[in-house]
Amino acid sequence: MKIEARAKINLTLNVTGRRDNGYHDLELIFQPVSLCDTLYIEKKPDQSLAFSCSVKLFENEDNLVCKTYRAMAQRYPQIGGLSVFLKKRIPSGAGMAGGSTDAAAMIRALDQMYGLHMTWEQKKEIAVSLGADVAACLLTQASIGRGIGEELTKIDTDFTYSILVLKPKVSFSTAQMYRAIDESGQITQRYLSQEAAAGLETKDLDRICASLYNVFEEAIPEKAVIRELKQALTRSGAIGSLMTGSGSCVYGIYRNRRMRDRAYRMLKKHYQAYACEAVNRPQQ
Ligand SMILES: C[C@@](CO)(OP(=O)(O)O)[C@H](O)COP(=O)(O)OP(=O)(O)OC[C@H]1O[C@@H](n2ccc(N)nc2=O)[C@H](O)[C@@H]1O
Ligand SMILES: Nc1ncnc2c1ncn2[C@@H]1O[C@H](COP(=O)(O)OP(=O)(O)O)[C@@H](O)[C@H]1O
């Protein structure tokens, strides 16, 4: 079986509180995009997992693919031995849910391969045990997230639009970025998720772009790096730009694919660049 694991960007992101266990309450929009990793999964006769990955650094037992296999096999004894190859394309430490989406793809794949008929609640329970972002990665459409990011409300849209993502040389650790939020005294929250969702529903790109906000942009150590990327995207014709998640990738949204492709050709000479489309396919 071959399954695609899509990356996400965040159109909005507010941190609204801190829990006793160190996790944070959020209010954000997840937008799946066409940039994806691919998982190649085959059954094998024994009870073990043989895992390999195109990035050797990630080829270990701690990979979220292996953790998901173990969590699923523990709950569903009918799951047998597998050989899994993970082709990575999504940049890492980038705010694009590269690991979380591989975990979500494994849940979907095992559900299908073994006819488990998992309910949304069952999938969500396993997802949350693997990471706060994993449940959102199970969806093929944009959603508003609350709680630690697992309380999801789907946004009713089939809108697609063109995006260019730039990855700076520096990567940010999610845990460190949440600590930076805790340590930064006054931070501004801007609650624009409803407005951005309305923009998605009415397919109004200007309304979406006027609603982009990420509180982590205020807490990042390398503000100049992010500012430079946003300026480069704007100069290349993007009508809105934002850092995604806890960084470090920055994306721009373009009026159409032609303008985005032109920007891609120009900016890929200077930056690690990824051209992709927003994916909104209500549902599964
Ligand atoms: C910031 C966001 C926004 O979408 O995305 P990324 O930048 O990772 O893509 C997410 O909240 C990242 O979710 P995810 O990457 O799944 O988080 P986890 O693996 O569960 O946790 C990684 C680290 O982030 C912290 N964390 C995560 C989620 C949350 N609501 N509060 C937190 O404080 C945890 O304390 C942990 O130290
Ligand atoms: N399947 C996976 N793909 C990428 N990183 C993974 C995976 N499983 C575990 N990891 C670990 O998670 C770390 C960051 O994951 P990533 O999903 O890229 O973060 P972010 O969502 O912040 O971009 C990586 O440095 C790696 O050690």
Coordinates of N, CA, C and O and ligand atoms in Angstrom, one line a residue, residues 8 10 13 21-26 28 30 94-98 100 128 130-134 147-149 174-175 178-179 216 244-247, ligand 1:
K8 N 1.0 20.5 6.8 CA 0.0 21.6 7.0 C 0.7 22.9 7.2 O 1.9 23.0 7.5
N10 N -0.3 26.8 9.3 CA -1.3 27.4 10.1 C -1.7 28.8 9.6 O -0.8 29.6 9.3
L13 N -2.8 31.3 14.7 CA -2.3 30.6 15.8 C -2.2 31.5 17.0 O -1.4 32.4 17.1
N21 N 0.4 20.4 33.1 CA 1.3 19.4 32.5 C 2.3 20.0 31.5 O 3.0 19.3 30.8
G22 N 2.2 21.3 31.4 CA 3.2 22.0 30.5 C 2.6 22.3 29.1 O 3.1 23.1 28.3
Y23 N 1.6 21.5 28.7 CA 0.9 21.8 27.4 C 0.2 23.1 27.4 O -0.2 23.6 28.4
H24 N -0.1 23.6 26.2 CA -0.7 24.9 26.1 C -2.0 24.8 25.3 O -2.2 24.0 24.4
D25 N -3.0 25.6 25.8 CA -4.3 25.7 25.0 C -4.1 26.6 23.8 O -3.4 27.7 23.9
L26 N -4.7 26.2 22.8 CA -4.5 26.9 21.5 C -5.8 27.3 20.8 O -6.9 26.7 21.2
L28 N -6.4 27.9 16.7 CA -5.6 28.0 15.5 C -6.4 27.4 14.3 O -7.4 26.7 14.5
F30 N -5.7 24.9 11.1 CA -4.8 23.9 10.3 C -5.3 23.9 8.9 O -6.5 23.7 8.6
A94 N 10.0 22.5 11.1 CA 9.6 23.6 10.2 C 8.3 24.1 10.4 O 7.8 25.1 9.8
G95 N 7.5 23.5 11.4 CA 6.1 24.0 11.6 C 5.1 23.5 10.6 O 4.0 24.0 10.5
M96 N 5.5 22.4 9.9 CA 4.6 21.8 8.9 C 4.1 20.4 9.3 O 3.6 19.7 8.4
A97 N 4.3 20.0 10.6 CA 3.7 18.8 11.1 C 4.3 17.5 10.4 O 3.6 16.5 10.2
G98 N 5.6 17.6 10.0 CA 6.2 16.5 9.2 C 6.1 15.2 9.9 O 5.8 14.2 9.3
S100 N 4.1 14.5 12.7 CA 2.7 14.2 13.1 C 1.9 13.6 11.9 O 1.0 12.8 12.1
V128 N -3.9 11.6 19.6 CA -3.5 12.5 20.7 C -2.4 11.9 21.5 O -1.6 12.6 22.0
L130 N 0.0 10.4 20.5 CA 1.2 10.4 19.7 C 1.7 11.9 19.6 O 2.9 12.1 19.3
G131 N 0.8 12.8 19.6 CA 1.2 14.3 19.4 C 0.0 15.1 19.3 O -1.1 14.7 18.8
A132 N 0.1 16.4 19.7 CA -1.1 17.3 19.7 C -1.6 17.6 18.3 O -2.8 17.8 18.2
D133 N -0.7 17.5 17.3 CA -1.1 17.9 16.0 C -1.6 16.7 15.1 O -2.1 16.9 14.0
V134 N -1.5 15.5 15.7 CA -1.8 14.3 14.8 C -3.2 14.2 14.4 O -3.5 13.8 13.3
G147 N -8.4 23.4 22.4 CA -7.8 22.5 23.3 C -6.3 22.6 23.1 O -5.7 23.7 22.9
I148 N -5.6 21.4 23.1 CA -4.2 21.4 22.8 C -4.0 21.3 21.2 O -2.8 21.1 20.8
G149 N -5.0 21.4 20.5 CA -5.0 21.3 19.0 C -5.8 20.1 18.5 O -5.8 19.9 17.3
T174 N 9.8 22.8 18.6 CA 8.5 23.2 19.1 C 8.5 23.4 20.6 O 7.9 24.4 21.1
A175 N 9.1 22.5 21.4 CA 9.1 22.7 22.8 C 9.8 24.0 23.2 O 9.3 24.7 24.1
Y178 N 7.5 27.0 22.6 CA 6.5 27.1 23.7 C 7.1 27.8 24.9 O 6.4 28.6 25.6
R179 N 8.3 27.4 25.2 CA 9.0 27.9 26.4 C 9.2 29.4 26.2 O 9.0 30.3 27.1
F216 N 3.6 33.1 17.5 CA 5.0 32.6 17.7 C 5.9 33.6 17.0 O 7.1 33.7 17.3
T244 N 4.7 29.5 9.8 CA 3.7 28.5 10.2 C 4.1 27.8 11.5 O 5.3 27.5 11.7
G245 N 3.1 27.5 12.3 CA 3.3 26.8 13.5 C 4.4 27.4 14.4 O 4.5 28.7 14.5
S246 N 5.2 26.6 15.0 CA 6.3 27.1 15.8 C 7.6 27.4 14.9 O 8.7 27.5 15.5
G247 N 7.4 27.5 13.6 CA 8.5 27.8 12.7 C 9.3 26.6 12.4 O 9.1 25.5 12.9
Ligands
LIG1 C1 3.0 24.5 17.2 C2 2.1 23.5 16.5 C3 0.9 24.3 15.9 O1 0.2 23.5 15.0 O2 2.7 23.0 15.3 P1 4.3 22.7 14.8 O3 5.0 23.9 14.9 O4 4.9 21.6 15.7 O5 4.1 22.2 13.4 C4 1.6 22.4 17.4 O6 1.0 22.9 18.6 C5 2.7 21.4 17.8 O7 2.1 20.1 18.0 P2 2.9 18.8 18.0 O8 4.2 19.0 17.3 O9 2.1 17.6 17.7 O10 3.3 18.7 19.6 P3 3.7 17.5 20.5 O11 4.6 16.6 19.7 O12 2.5 16.9 21.2 O13 4.6 18.3 21.6 C6 5.8 18.9 21.3 C7 6.1 19.9 22.3 O14 5.3 21.1 22.2 C8 4.6 21.4 23.4 N1 3.2 21.6 23.2 C9 2.6 21.1 22.1 C10 1.2 21.3 21.8 C11 0.5 22.2 22.7 N2 -0.8 22.4 22.5 N3 1.2 22.7 23.8 C12 2.5 22.5 24.0 O15 3.1 23.0 25.0 C13 4.7 20.1 24.3 O16 4.9 20.5 25.6 C14 6.0 19.4 23.7 O17 7.1 19.8 24.5

